[in-house]
Amino acid sequence: MNFDYTLFIPEFMLGGLAALVVALDLFMPQLRKSWLPYVAATGLAITAGVSLAWVNKQTNFAGIVSIDNYTTYFRVFFMLIAAVVCLASGRLVEDQLRHPGEYFGIIILSTIGAIGMAAARELMTAYLSLELLSFSLYILVSFAKFDARSNEAGLKYLLLGAFSSAMFLYGLSLIYGVTGSTYYGDIASALSRGTHDFSFALLMALVLIIAGLGFKVAAVPFHMWTPDAYEGAPIAITAYLSTTSKAAGFALLLRLFGGAFQVVHDDWSWMIAGVAAASMILGNLVALQQHNIKRLMAYSSIGQIGYLLMGVAGLSHNTASALVLHLTGYMVTNLALFVVIIAWYNLTGKEEIVDFRGMRERAPLLAGALAGALFSLAGLPLFAGFVTKFILFQAATDQGYYWLAGIGVVTSVISLYYYLQVMREAFVSQPAEGERKLQVPYVMQGLTVALMAGVFYVGLYPANLFSVIDNATRFLFV
Amino acid sequence: MPRENDGHAKWLALIATVAVFATSCVLVINFDRGAGVSSSPFQFVSQATWIDAGIAGFDVQFHMGVDGLGITMVILTTFLFVVATLVSFSVKLRTKEYFTWILILETAVLGVFSSLDLIMFFLFWELELLPMYLLISVWGTGRKEYSAMKFLLYTVAGSAFMLVGFLVLGFSAGPVRTFDMVTLSQSSIGGSILPLWVIFGFIFVAFAVKLPVFPLHTWLPDAHTDAPTAVSVILAGVLLKMGGYGMLRILITLMPREAHRYAVWLASLAAVSVIYGALLTLRQKDLKRLVAYSSVSHMGFVLLGIAALGQVSMNGAALQMFTHGLITGLLFVMVGVIYERAHTRNIDELSGLAHTMPLTATVMTLAGFAALGLPMLAGFVAELLVFLGSFDTYTVPTIVSVFGILLGAGYILWTIQRIFFGPPTVRWAHLPDANAWWERVPMAAMTLAIIAVGVRPSLVTSVLDGGIINIVKAL
């Protein structure tokens, strides 16, 4: 047994950072509150740098947590997302929410949970990490205490989240019953010995686990909470919900299904494939009807989850790499889009799609980024969305899921329509009388430019990133 | 560029388009006309790996180059973009942005005509959508947003089919998976999950939307009518040719056996397009809509020439694409000139314009004559070649299509008679003629080009031949 606590240095640093941010807020009121997001983001960036020390080192902590390239990739990935969200929510927290220290502290803590989900190779650790992330999110969603919508969203999210956690946990306990172990590696070897006496229990367990995780990543038919939670949450938390929470769910899915259940691939792949198809179709069709940008993004994310699940259905080393690549591209794009939405909301206080009218005149940089991000989500060339979707669909067809890829292509075309509706408001509709050009804060400008650079980088030359990811996903199947 | 200097944008755009045109002229002059018979027909090739086969399991290459067909389209494109820039000199709304989109559009179209990799081809094909959508929906007239969206949805739906087709083609090519058109045309495509005839149908749909072929043409009149003049010129002159070009370069070349199976259907569709388009043209009241429907009819000739799968007929089809680009481009320029002054395109309202706008009337009449296929003007040779080439193979569709010419003469002459030579009216008595230099230069250049190609078609066909020969060889 290897009890090397130095493996967790980045997590310890995050914990310390969370405590520091809360303490700064509490004990140094003379320190201007507007500094807190920069403290948090700097700390996150430094920690991300530190975690690069574990590149190409495959070690584990008592078999329950594996620190390999896959973990390192997601460590850096989650910390950078959290840093962006912290920076982007500075104004919002100052103006509309109280207790900035707690807000940033909880975001940082939730990142630890997300990293744990990617790193865990043992069921209980995975579950606890998932809960750490989920509880942080319950609080964050309802953080706007004086906004009824936020409270309602938080309550819905909490109830459905608790319900899904229970299902997931029940599924895990059945797995323990069938295989006699909670370690992924032991589960895989127990399953490959193939005692079929428990096949019904195994099936139940898989159903429950998929349903539980389906809730967390908001796949159809477990998606009902998403639009309400997205709409009610403070807008920066909506961004956080649609990025880290989804990505962590997929990090866990890949690790669990690749490490433990790959041997019984045939027993669950059809379920995931069905969920993927339903998500793609329903998410993209319902999105056509939306008028609120947050609800639109909720349904669009449901559709995107469908594309990603396609990669889980035909799980192999190749599809896992393609999935993580698409996930990365999608997250960068989504963050860029949300930064634009947050900046626009800060300046105008509006979040309906029609309120985007005249953005091209009033904030050209934001409008440009909005257009780029929307086209990337729709999967048009030059932007990240095209290349990553292309590679993902190709990987899925390689595994024989032609029909899923077909649905993916068709729903991508449908999605272009509603993304264009948003763009039309921003570009074609003229601003109303007396609406003047807006001064976008430098932080938001910088974030927008940086994230759009990321979108183009992935879209134009994904080869480097892809080989890094390919190196990381190799460790999923050991 | 600061807002006060909006006026500079058009000059910058003009310099850019002229420079590109000059470059393409240099390419044409240096183009080896003998190639294609013995060596590779593609010239000025540049190649680099974009997505590596090592990790993704397939290759996507940055592979560009032109053969005789490609370079003909390239020179047409660069020429028409100079024209489009000139006729846009009167644009006042959001000038900088307008010319930015025009130049991006040019990049996309040139990319389509010189890509030698299916994925690159698709990228540029899609890249063209965004500028077109914005150009129509912001700078258009009438129901512009509706038309722009319709254009976009038709094309995107088509290109979704195209992408599926390309993917299956690329992944079922043996022995290596590749999207390289040159390699694909030499390797056997087999063992794919979809039968080849389905793939052929998929890809055909995308090109048929663009060309357009009946019954997928309905976006075209709307888009044309509501687009600004320059965009109409480009749409009719260049974008429709992407459909025909794609058929020649990809459909026929990569799937010759399926092309033979489908040919009779294509020829029938072509005949229907010709006659249906012409009949609809006859009863249009809006000048732009009229030219738009006549394009449907003329593109039918292109499809007929392609369907006949012969050296002569395909030469005719390619030449028809080139000449139609010039002629219809000129017609749209003229319609733009009239609309800018009269503020109406309704044929019933216009009358006797020849009295006040003699130059406009002369040039438009000449363009009309070229469109109806008068000998010594560009349109004639192309249509003649198509009919000569296709008569033996598809006698009935060819005979039917010839009636399209007759109808064409009808609608062109009737229109010209109504708007220019009717009784002069008080309402139009003070209409100025085309007087700005930026209107006269493109008019003169296009007229000259139409006459030159009409008198000496070998100017174009000698270049085209090298590309077409190679396509025919593969059949």
Short mmCIF file of N, CA and C in Angstrom, two decimals, chain A residues 318 360-361 375 379-383 386-387 390-391 393-394 397-398 402 406 409-410 413 416-417 420-421 423-424 427-430 437 459-464 466-467 470, chain B residues 3 49-52 55-58 60 93-94 97 101 119 122-124 126-127 129-130 133-134 137-138 144-145 149 152-153 156-157 160-161 163-164 167 171 177 179 193:
data_model
loop_
_atom_site.label_atom_id
_atom_site.label_comp_id
_atom_site.label_asym_id
_atom_site.label_seq_id
_atom_site.Cartn_x
_atom_site.Cartn_y
_atom_site.Cartn_z
N ASN A 318 -9.57 5.00 -28.57
CA ASN A 318 -9.77 6.05 -29.57
C ASN A 318 -10.95 6.96 -29.27
N ARG A 360 -23.70 44.06 -31.95
CA ARG A 360 -22.62 44.37 -32.88
C ARG A 360 -22.24 45.84 -32.83
N GLU A 361 -23.26 46.71 -32.66
CA GLU A 361 -22.98 48.14 -32.62
C GLU A 361 -22.42 48.54 -31.25
N PHE A 375 -21.01 29.55 -33.64
CA PHE A 375 -20.69 28.71 -34.80
C PHE A 375 -19.89 27.49 -34.38
N GLY A 379 -20.86 23.54 -34.81
CA GLY A 379 -19.98 22.63 -35.54
C GLY A 379 -19.60 23.12 -36.92
N LEU A 380 -19.43 24.44 -37.07
CA LEU A 380 -18.98 24.94 -38.36
C LEU A 380 -17.45 24.96 -38.40
N PRO A 381 -16.89 24.77 -39.56
CA PRO A 381 -15.44 24.69 -39.71
C PRO A 381 -14.72 25.94 -39.24
N LEU A 382 -13.43 25.80 -39.02
CA LEU A 382 -12.51 26.82 -38.51
C LEU A 382 -12.57 26.91 -37.00
N PHE A 383 -13.73 26.61 -36.43
CA PHE A 383 -13.86 26.69 -34.99
C PHE A 383 -13.70 25.29 -34.38
N PHE A 386 -16.14 22.05 -35.06
CA PHE A 386 -16.14 21.19 -36.25
C PHE A 386 -15.14 20.05 -36.11
N VAL A 387 -13.90 20.40 -35.84
CA VAL A 387 -12.85 19.38 -35.81
C VAL A 387 -13.15 18.34 -34.75
N PHE A 390 -16.07 16.20 -35.60
CA PHE A 390 -15.68 15.37 -36.72
C PHE A 390 -14.91 14.15 -36.23
N ILE A 391 -13.93 14.39 -35.36
CA ILE A 391 -13.12 13.28 -34.85
C ILE A 391 -13.97 12.37 -33.98
N PHE A 393 -17.32 11.86 -34.16
CA PHE A 393 -18.24 11.07 -34.99
C PHE A 393 -17.49 9.96 -35.71
N GLN A 394 -16.28 10.31 -36.14
CA GLN A 394 -15.48 9.31 -36.84
C GLN A 394 -15.16 8.15 -35.90
N THR A 397 -18.25 6.02 -35.45
CA THR A 397 -18.55 5.15 -36.59
C THR A 397 -17.57 3.98 -36.64
N ASP A 398 -16.34 4.23 -36.21
CA ASP A 398 -15.37 3.14 -36.16
C ASP A 398 -15.84 2.02 -35.26
N TYR A 402 -23.01 3.82 -36.58
CA TYR A 402 -23.31 4.68 -37.71
C TYR A 402 -24.58 5.48 -37.46
N GLY A 406 -25.13 9.43 -37.53
CA GLY A 406 -26.12 10.02 -38.44
C GLY A 406 -27.02 10.99 -37.71
N VAL A 409 -25.15 14.16 -36.97
CA VAL A 409 -25.00 15.11 -38.08
C VAL A 409 -26.31 15.87 -38.30
N VAL A 410 -27.42 15.13 -38.31
CA VAL A 410 -28.71 15.79 -38.56
C VAL A 410 -29.03 16.81 -37.46
N VAL A 413 -27.24 20.04 -37.74
CA VAL A 413 -27.84 20.97 -38.70
C VAL A 413 -28.99 21.72 -38.04
N LEU A 416 -27.91 24.49 -35.73
CA LEU A 416 -27.45 25.73 -36.37
C LEU A 416 -28.57 26.77 -36.39
N TYR A 417 -29.79 26.28 -36.55
CA TYR A 417 -30.92 27.21 -36.67
C TYR A 417 -31.08 28.05 -35.40
N LEU A 420 -28.25 30.41 -34.75
CA LEU A 420 -28.31 31.56 -35.65
C LEU A 420 -29.33 32.59 -35.20
N GLN A 421 -30.39 32.12 -34.53
CA GLN A 421 -31.39 33.07 -34.04
C GLN A 421 -30.73 34.05 -33.07
N MET A 423 -27.54 34.77 -33.01
CA MET A 423 -26.62 35.60 -33.77
C MET A 423 -27.34 36.68 -34.55
N ARG A 424 -28.52 36.34 -35.03
CA ARG A 424 -29.26 37.31 -35.83
C ARG A 424 -29.58 38.54 -34.99
N PHE A 427 -26.40 40.59 -34.61
CA PHE A 427 -25.77 41.16 -35.80
C PHE A 427 -26.72 41.90 -36.71
N VAL A 428 -27.90 41.35 -36.90
CA VAL A 428 -28.77 41.92 -37.92
C VAL A 428 -29.68 42.99 -37.33
N SER A 429 -30.24 42.73 -36.13
CA SER A 429 -31.14 43.71 -35.54
C SER A 429 -30.35 44.93 -35.09
N GLN A 430 -30.91 46.10 -35.33
CA GLN A 430 -30.25 47.34 -34.94
C GLN A 430 -30.58 47.66 -33.48
N LYS A 437 -22.81 52.84 -27.33
CA LYS A 437 -21.73 51.87 -27.25
C LYS A 437 -21.37 51.63 -25.78
N GLY A 459 -9.65 24.50 -33.17
CA GLY A 459 -10.30 24.33 -34.47
C GLY A 459 -9.31 24.23 -35.61
N LEU A 460 -8.20 24.93 -35.50
CA LEU A 460 -7.29 24.98 -36.64
C LEU A 460 -6.15 23.97 -36.54
N TYR A 461 -5.67 23.77 -35.34
CA TYR A 461 -4.55 22.84 -35.24
C TYR A 461 -4.66 21.98 -33.98
N PRO A 462 -5.56 21.00 -34.01
CA PRO A 462 -5.81 20.21 -32.81
C PRO A 462 -4.76 19.13 -32.55
N ALA A 463 -3.79 18.97 -33.46
CA ALA A 463 -2.92 17.80 -33.38
C ALA A 463 -2.17 17.70 -32.05
N ASN A 464 -1.59 18.83 -31.58
CA ASN A 464 -0.83 18.77 -30.33
C ASN A 464 -1.70 18.39 -29.15
N PHE A 466 -4.46 16.93 -29.19
CA PHE A 466 -4.98 15.58 -29.33
C PHE A 466 -3.96 14.55 -28.88
N SER A 467 -2.70 14.79 -29.16
CA SER A 467 -1.73 13.79 -28.72
C SER A 467 -1.55 13.83 -27.21
N ASP A 470 -4.48 11.91 -26.00
CA ASP A 470 -4.30 10.50 -26.32
C ASP A 470 -3.39 9.84 -25.30
N ARG B 3 -13.97 54.98 -37.74
CA ARG B 3 -15.26 55.07 -38.40
C ARG B 3 -15.28 56.17 -39.47
N THR B 49 0.29 18.35 -44.15
CA THR B 49 -0.62 17.55 -43.34
C THR B 49 -1.28 18.42 -42.29
N TRP B 50 -2.57 18.22 -42.12
CA TRP B 50 -3.29 19.04 -41.16
C TRP B 50 -3.68 18.22 -39.94
N ILE B 51 -4.46 17.20 -40.14
CA ILE B 51 -4.74 16.29 -39.02
C ILE B 51 -4.02 14.99 -39.34
N ASP B 52 -3.17 14.57 -38.43
CA ASP B 52 -2.25 13.50 -38.71
C ASP B 52 -2.94 12.15 -38.63
N ILE B 55 -2.58 9.63 -35.01
CA ILE B 55 -3.40 9.53 -33.82
C ILE B 55 -4.87 9.38 -34.14
N ALA B 56 -5.33 10.10 -35.15
CA ALA B 56 -6.76 10.08 -35.39
C ALA B 56 -7.18 8.92 -36.28
N GLY B 57 -6.22 8.24 -36.86
CA GLY B 57 -6.56 7.11 -37.71
C GLY B 57 -6.91 7.51 -39.13
N PHE B 58 -6.75 8.76 -39.46
CA PHE B 58 -7.00 9.17 -40.85
C PHE B 58 -6.25 10.48 -41.10
N VAL B 60 -6.06 14.24 -42.82
CA VAL B 60 -6.67 15.36 -43.51
C VAL B 60 -5.54 16.25 -43.94
N LEU B 93 -24.08 51.63 -45.76
CA LEU B 93 -24.35 51.06 -44.44
C LEU B 93 -23.20 50.15 -44.01
N ARG B 94 -22.60 50.45 -42.84
CA ARG B 94 -21.58 49.57 -42.26
C ARG B 94 -20.56 49.11 -43.30
N GLU B 97 -17.51 46.64 -42.60
CA GLU B 97 -17.93 45.28 -42.36
C GLU B 97 -18.35 44.61 -43.67
N TRP B 101 -16.77 41.16 -45.26
CA TRP B 101 -17.48 39.91 -45.59
C TRP B 101 -17.30 39.55 -47.05
N ILE B 119 -12.07 17.18 -47.23
CA ILE B 119 -12.40 17.91 -46.01
C ILE B 119 -12.12 19.40 -46.18
N PHE B 122 -14.90 20.80 -48.06
CA PHE B 122 -16.07 21.01 -47.20
C PHE B 122 -15.90 22.24 -46.31
N LEU B 123 -14.69 22.41 -45.77
CA LEU B 123 -14.45 23.58 -44.92
C LEU B 123 -14.75 24.87 -45.66
N PHE B 124 -14.20 24.99 -46.86
CA PHE B 124 -14.41 26.23 -47.61
C PHE B 124 -15.86 26.37 -48.04
N GLU B 126 -18.42 25.45 -46.40
CA GLU B 126 -19.18 25.95 -45.26
C GLU B 126 -18.81 27.39 -44.93
N LEU B 127 -17.54 27.71 -45.13
CA LEU B 127 -17.07 29.06 -44.80
C LEU B 127 -17.83 30.12 -45.61
N LEU B 129 -20.90 30.21 -46.20
CA LEU B 129 -22.26 30.46 -45.70
C LEU B 129 -22.38 31.72 -44.86
N LEU B 130 -21.45 31.87 -43.93
CA LEU B 130 -21.56 32.95 -42.96
C LEU B 130 -21.58 34.32 -43.63
N TYR B 133 -24.86 34.75 -45.54
CA TYR B 133 -26.01 34.96 -44.66
C TYR B 133 -26.07 36.42 -44.21
N LEU B 134 -24.92 36.92 -43.77
CA LEU B 134 -24.92 38.29 -43.26
C LEU B 134 -25.10 39.30 -44.38
N SER B 137 -28.78 39.26 -45.19
CA SER B 137 -29.74 39.67 -44.15
C SER B 137 -29.50 41.09 -43.65
N VAL B 138 -28.30 41.62 -43.80
CA VAL B 138 -28.07 42.99 -43.34
C VAL B 138 -28.20 44.00 -44.47
N LYS B 144 -35.48 40.20 -46.38
CA LYS B 144 -34.09 39.75 -46.46
C LYS B 144 -33.74 38.68 -45.44
N GLU B 145 -34.28 38.82 -44.21
CA GLU B 145 -33.90 37.83 -43.20
C GLU B 145 -34.46 36.47 -43.51
N MET B 149 -32.11 33.21 -44.29
CA MET B 149 -32.25 31.99 -43.51
C MET B 149 -32.58 30.80 -44.42
N LEU B 152 -29.55 29.70 -46.16
CA LEU B 152 -28.65 29.02 -45.24
C LEU B 152 -29.13 27.60 -44.94
N LEU B 153 -30.41 27.47 -44.64
CA LEU B 153 -30.92 26.15 -44.25
C LEU B 153 -30.84 25.16 -45.41
N VAL B 156 -27.13 24.28 -45.76
CA VAL B 156 -26.60 23.47 -44.65
C VAL B 156 -27.17 22.07 -44.69
N ALA B 157 -28.46 21.96 -44.99
CA ALA B 157 -29.04 20.62 -45.08
C ALA B 157 -28.33 19.83 -46.16
N ALA B 160 -24.86 18.80 -44.98
CA ALA B 160 -24.84 17.70 -44.02
C ALA B 160 -24.80 16.38 -44.77
N PHE B 161 -25.63 16.27 -45.81
CA PHE B 161 -25.59 15.07 -46.64
C PHE B 161 -24.20 14.88 -47.25
N LEU B 163 -21.33 15.94 -46.18
CA LEU B 163 -20.30 15.53 -45.22
C LEU B 163 -20.40 14.04 -44.95
N VAL B 164 -21.64 13.55 -44.77
CA VAL B 164 -21.80 12.11 -44.54
C VAL B 164 -21.21 11.35 -45.72
N LEU B 167 -17.42 11.43 -45.69
CA LEU B 167 -16.83 10.60 -44.65
C LEU B 167 -16.84 9.14 -45.07
N PHE B 171 -13.50 6.93 -45.58
CA PHE B 171 -13.19 5.83 -44.68
C PHE B 171 -13.29 4.48 -45.37
N ARG B 177 -7.03 4.97 -45.75
CA ARG B 177 -8.12 5.91 -45.61
C ARG B 177 -7.59 7.29 -45.93
N PHE B 179 -8.73 11.42 -47.61
CA PHE B 179 -9.73 12.32 -48.18
C PHE B 179 -9.15 13.05 -49.38
N ILE B 193 -20.00 0.99 -45.75
CA ILE B 193 -21.21 0.58 -45.06
C ILE B 193 -22.45 0.98 -45.83
#
